[in-house]
Short mmCIF file of C-alpha atoms and ligand atoms in Angstrom, two decimals:
data_model
loop_
_atom_site.label_atom_id
_atom_site.label_comp_id
_atom_site.label_asym_id
_atom_site.label_seq_id
_atom_site.Cartn_x
_atom_site.Cartn_y
_atom_site.Cartn_z
CA MET A 1 -3.33 20.83 -1.07
CA GLY A 2 -2.02 18.30 1.41
CA TYR A 3 0.77 15.78 0.98
CA PHE A 4 0.12 12.19 -0.15
CA ILE A 5 2.37 9.35 1.02
CA THR A 6 1.79 5.72 0.04
CA PHE A 7 3.44 2.61 1.52
CA GLU A 8 4.08 -0.56 -0.42
CA GLY A 9 5.76 -3.95 -0.16
CA VAL A 10 5.19 -7.70 -0.27
CA GLU A 11 3.17 -9.53 2.41
CA GLY A 12 4.72 -9.31 5.88
CA CYS A 13 7.20 -6.54 4.93
CA GLY A 14 6.36 -4.63 8.14
CA LYS A 15 4.74 -1.57 6.53
CA THR A 16 1.54 -1.55 8.60
CA THR A 17 3.48 -1.35 11.90
CA GLN A 18 5.64 1.48 10.54
CA ILE A 19 2.67 3.48 9.19
CA LYS A 20 0.93 3.31 12.56
CA MET A 21 4.06 4.52 14.37
CA LEU A 22 4.53 7.27 11.80
CA SER A 23 0.94 8.43 12.08
CA GLU A 24 1.31 8.68 15.88
CA LEU A 25 4.55 10.66 15.52
CA LEU A 26 3.09 13.11 12.99
CA SER A 27 -0.05 13.64 15.09
CA ALA A 28 2.12 14.23 18.20
CA ARG A 29 3.96 16.93 16.21
CA GLY A 30 0.63 18.64 15.48
CA ILE A 31 0.60 17.63 11.80
CA HIS A 32 -2.93 16.88 10.62
CA THR A 33 -2.78 13.33 9.32
CA HIS A 34 -5.26 10.90 7.79
CA LEU A 35 -4.31 7.23 7.98
CA THR A 36 -6.04 4.97 5.46
CA ARG A 37 -5.51 1.79 3.44
CA GLU A 38 -6.33 -0.03 0.22
CA PRO A 39 -8.28 -1.98 -0.59
CA GLY A 40 -10.70 -0.27 1.80
CA GLY A 41 -10.57 3.03 3.63
CA CYS A 42 -14.34 3.72 3.50
CA PRO A 43 -17.45 1.55 4.02
CA ILE A 44 -18.13 0.68 0.35
CA ALA A 45 -14.47 -0.07 -0.42
CA ASP A 46 -14.26 -2.13 2.80
CA LYS A 47 -17.05 -4.34 1.45
CA ILE A 48 -15.06 -4.82 -1.78
CA ARG A 49 -11.98 -5.61 0.36
CA ALA A 50 -13.86 -8.44 2.05
CA ILE A 51 -14.54 -10.05 -1.36
CA LEU A 52 -10.97 -9.52 -2.56
CA LEU A 53 -9.19 -11.00 0.46
CA ASP A 54 -11.57 -13.83 1.35
CA ALA A 55 -9.59 -17.06 0.91
CA GLU A 56 -12.80 -18.81 -0.19
CA ASN A 57 -12.84 -16.69 -3.36
CA ARG A 58 -9.97 -18.58 -4.99
CA ALA A 59 -11.99 -18.77 -8.23
CA LEU A 60 -11.91 -14.96 -8.66
CA ALA A 61 -10.66 -14.37 -12.22
CA PRO A 62 -7.60 -12.06 -12.56
CA LEU A 63 -9.59 -9.52 -14.60
CA SER A 64 -12.45 -9.47 -12.05
CA GLU A 65 -9.87 -9.01 -9.30
CA LEU A 66 -8.34 -6.07 -11.17
CA MET A 67 -11.73 -4.38 -11.71
CA LEU A 68 -12.63 -4.78 -8.03
CA TYR A 69 -9.35 -3.12 -6.94
CA ALA A 70 -10.07 -0.28 -9.39
CA ALA A 71 -13.67 0.06 -8.12
CA ALA A 72 -12.53 0.18 -4.49
CA ARG A 73 -9.87 2.78 -5.39
CA ALA A 74 -12.29 5.01 -7.32
CA GLN A 75 -14.60 5.12 -4.28
CA HIS A 76 -11.77 5.66 -1.79
CA VAL A 77 -10.18 8.45 -3.85
CA SER A 78 -13.52 10.31 -4.25
CA GLU A 79 -14.81 9.80 -0.74
CA VAL A 80 -11.65 10.00 1.37
CA ILE A 81 -8.38 10.94 -0.33
CA ILE A 82 -9.48 13.99 -2.34
CA PRO A 83 -11.35 15.57 0.63
CA ALA A 84 -8.43 14.90 3.03
CA LEU A 85 -5.85 16.38 0.64
CA SER A 86 -8.13 19.33 -0.14
CA SER A 87 -8.29 20.15 3.56
CA GLY A 88 -4.48 20.22 3.69
CA LYS A 89 -3.88 16.93 5.51
CA VAL A 90 -0.93 14.58 5.17
CA VAL A 91 -2.52 11.36 3.89
CA LEU A 92 -0.77 8.09 4.77
CA CYS A 93 -2.14 5.26 2.63
CA ASP A 94 -1.23 1.59 3.19
CA ARG A 95 -0.98 0.50 -0.50
CA PHE A 96 -2.26 2.38 -3.55
CA CYS A 97 -1.99 2.22 -7.35
CA ASP A 98 1.56 0.74 -7.41
CA ALA A 99 0.14 -2.35 -5.67
CA THR A 100 -2.11 -2.92 -8.69
CA THR A 101 0.87 -2.75 -11.05
CA ALA A 102 2.98 -5.03 -8.83
CA TYR A 103 0.29 -7.63 -8.01
CA GLN A 104 -2.03 -7.61 -11.03
CA SER A 105 0.54 -6.91 -13.74
CA PHE A 106 3.80 -8.47 -12.50
CA GLY A 107 2.05 -11.04 -10.26
CA ARG A 108 -0.97 -12.01 -12.40
CA CYS A 109 0.64 -11.09 -15.76
CA ILE A 110 -2.18 -8.74 -16.91
CA ASP A 111 -1.03 -6.33 -19.60
CA ARG A 112 0.55 -3.24 -18.01
CA GLY A 113 -1.22 -0.90 -20.45
CA VAL A 114 -4.64 -2.09 -19.22
CA ILE A 115 -3.59 -1.52 -15.62
CA ASP A 116 -2.14 1.94 -16.31
CA THR A 117 -5.40 2.97 -18.01
CA LEU A 118 -7.60 1.67 -15.18
CA ASN A 119 -5.33 3.22 -12.54
CA SER A 120 -5.47 6.57 -14.26
CA HIS A 121 -9.29 6.53 -14.15
CA ALA A 122 -9.50 5.26 -10.56
CA CYS A 123 -6.88 7.74 -9.27
CA GLN A 124 -8.72 10.72 -10.84
CA GLY A 125 -5.49 12.68 -11.18
CA VAL A 126 -4.40 12.06 -7.57
CA TYR A 127 -0.94 10.47 -7.41
CA PRO A 128 1.41 9.98 -4.46
CA ASP A 129 3.95 12.71 -3.69
CA LEU A 130 6.09 10.04 -2.06
CA THR A 131 5.99 6.23 -2.05
CA VAL A 132 7.84 4.25 0.61
CA LEU A 133 8.72 0.71 -0.48
CA PHE A 134 9.58 -1.73 2.32
CA ASP A 135 11.72 -4.17 0.41
CA CYS A 136 11.85 -7.65 1.89
CA ASP A 137 12.56 -11.26 0.86
CA PRO A 138 9.06 -12.69 0.17
CA ALA A 139 9.95 -16.00 1.86
CA ILE A 140 10.60 -14.16 5.14
CA GLY A 141 7.62 -11.83 4.71
CA LEU A 142 5.19 -14.65 3.93
CA ASP A 143 6.30 -16.58 6.97
CA ARG A 144 5.64 -13.50 9.15
CA ALA A 145 2.27 -12.83 7.48
CA ARG A 146 1.09 -16.43 7.87
CA ARG A 147 2.06 -16.48 11.56
CA ARG A 148 0.15 -13.20 12.07
CA ILE A 149 -2.97 -14.68 10.43
CA GLU A 150 -2.78 -17.81 12.61
CA ALA A 151 -2.59 -15.63 15.75
CA SER A 152 -5.46 -13.33 14.71
CA SER A 153 -9.09 -13.86 15.66
CA GLY A 154 -10.44 -11.55 12.89
CA PRO A 155 -11.55 -12.53 9.35
CA ARG A 156 -8.99 -14.70 7.52
CA GLU A 157 -7.83 -12.21 4.87
CA GLU A 158 -5.37 -14.62 3.34
CA ARG A 159 -6.21 -15.08 -0.35
CA PHE A 160 -2.81 -13.66 -1.35
CA GLU A 161 -0.84 -15.37 1.44
CA LEU A 162 -1.98 -18.67 -0.15
CA GLU A 163 -0.29 -17.80 -3.47
CA ALA A 164 2.97 -19.57 -4.39
CA LEU A 165 6.33 -18.04 -3.47
CA ALA A 166 7.05 -17.46 -7.18
CA PHE A 167 4.02 -15.12 -7.37
CA HIS A 168 5.35 -13.04 -4.47
CA GLN A 169 8.82 -12.98 -6.04
CA ARG A 170 7.33 -11.49 -9.22
CA VAL A 171 5.50 -8.90 -7.08
CA ARG A 172 8.76 -7.91 -5.38
CA ALA A 173 10.53 -7.63 -8.74
CA GLY A 174 7.62 -5.45 -9.93
CA TYR A 175 7.95 -3.08 -7.00
CA LEU A 176 11.71 -2.78 -7.54
CA GLN A 177 11.13 -2.02 -11.21
CA LEU A 178 8.55 0.66 -10.34
CA ALA A 179 11.07 2.20 -7.92
CA ALA A 180 13.73 2.21 -10.65
CA GLU A 181 11.27 3.86 -13.07
CA ASN A 182 10.31 6.56 -10.52
CA PRO A 183 13.45 7.30 -8.51
CA ASP A 184 12.28 10.77 -7.42
CA ARG A 185 9.02 9.44 -5.97
CA PHE A 186 10.22 6.19 -4.34
CA LEU A 187 12.06 5.79 -1.06
CA ILE A 188 13.26 2.22 -0.45
CA MET A 189 13.57 0.96 3.14
CA ASN A 190 15.25 -2.34 4.03
CA GLY A 191 12.41 -4.41 5.52
CA ALA A 192 14.95 -6.89 6.98
CA GLU A 193 16.18 -4.36 9.57
CA SER A 194 14.73 -4.06 13.08
CA ILE A 195 11.45 -2.17 13.63
CA ASP A 196 13.29 0.57 15.55
CA ASP A 197 16.06 1.00 12.96
CA ILE A 198 13.56 1.22 10.11
CA PHE A 199 11.41 3.71 12.03
CA SER A 200 14.36 5.92 12.88
CA ALA A 201 15.42 6.15 9.20
CA LEU A 202 11.83 6.45 7.96
CA SER A 203 10.75 9.22 10.34
CA THR A 204 13.86 11.30 9.56
CA GLN A 205 13.19 11.01 5.83
CA ILE A 206 9.49 11.79 6.13
CA LEU A 207 9.93 14.79 8.41
CA THR A 208 12.39 16.38 5.99
CA ARG A 209 10.16 15.71 2.96
CA ILE A 210 6.81 16.94 4.30
CA PRO A 211 6.50 20.50 3.03
CA GLU A 212 6.93 23.40 5.45
CA THR A 213 3.24 24.38 5.02
CA GLN A 214 2.03 21.01 6.36
CA ARG A 215 4.57 21.00 9.19
CA GLY A 216 3.18 24.36 10.34
CA ILE A 217 -0.44 23.10 10.68
CA CYS A 218 -1.48 22.62 14.30
P1 TMP B 1 -2.96 -5.91 3.14
O1 TMP B 1 -3.98 -4.92 3.58
O2 TMP B 1 -2.70 -6.96 4.13
O3 TMP B 1 -1.73 -5.29 2.59
O4 TMP B 1 -3.67 -6.78 1.99
C1 TMP B 1 -4.03 -6.29 0.77
C2 TMP B 1 -3.77 -7.35 -0.25
O5 TMP B 1 -4.28 -6.93 -1.50
C3 TMP B 1 -2.28 -7.63 -0.46
O6 TMP B 1 -2.10 -9.00 -0.61
C4 TMP B 1 -1.96 -6.93 -1.76
C5 TMP B 1 -3.27 -6.98 -2.49
N1 TMP B 1 -3.46 -5.85 -3.43
C6 TMP B 1 -3.48 -6.10 -4.78
O7 TMP B 1 -3.31 -7.23 -5.22
N2 TMP B 1 -3.72 -5.04 -5.63
C7 TMP B 1 -3.98 -3.78 -5.19
O8 TMP B 1 -4.21 -2.86 -5.99
C8 TMP B 1 -3.96 -3.55 -3.75
C9 TMP B 1 -4.22 -2.17 -3.22
C10 TMP B 1 -3.69 -4.61 -2.92
#
């Protein structure tokens, strides 16, 4: 089996930049890596992503939102994550099941038991070996994320960026609670530091944690 690393944090925490840099570093070291994201990661889940992030879908009910994240995850796990791990790859996934707990339970206040049950079905027994949380003040992260959206010419995936600051503060508190509940799995990075400082600390940690068997693949 491969090694499964997930990356989490509030909007604009800098995780996507770091994952890209990490993927390039691991590939340059000859480590077989698969970079993916949620919601999305395969054509069917990408279609669900478009519904979930479209700012025009403000009427989406919290329970419908939850089910769509679970549906996208079930497809992504079956079609992408299980095959990649089975072939021995290191899988880097931009958000996974902890995002559902942080956003839909802490953010939207849906009962945690419902979310744990749905996550356990959608994950099909596949859980992260390591989760990197980029912790960041949501006010700073949101500002960054909104500026990035303004500068982008792609689809306006901003349904969550339009949520109130209090929502994002609950999401951050949720992530910190998940990290406290799972100290062996979580690695917390300070998202307020510079890109280079974060990457230096992150790459050192990741390279020591990836098992010897994966490091030897080339
Ligand atoms: P991102 O790709 O820019 O991180 O956007 C994904 C958005 O979806 C982000 O606002 C977090 C949200 N999200 C959830 O609410 N629940 C989930 O389970 C996942 C994976 C993401």
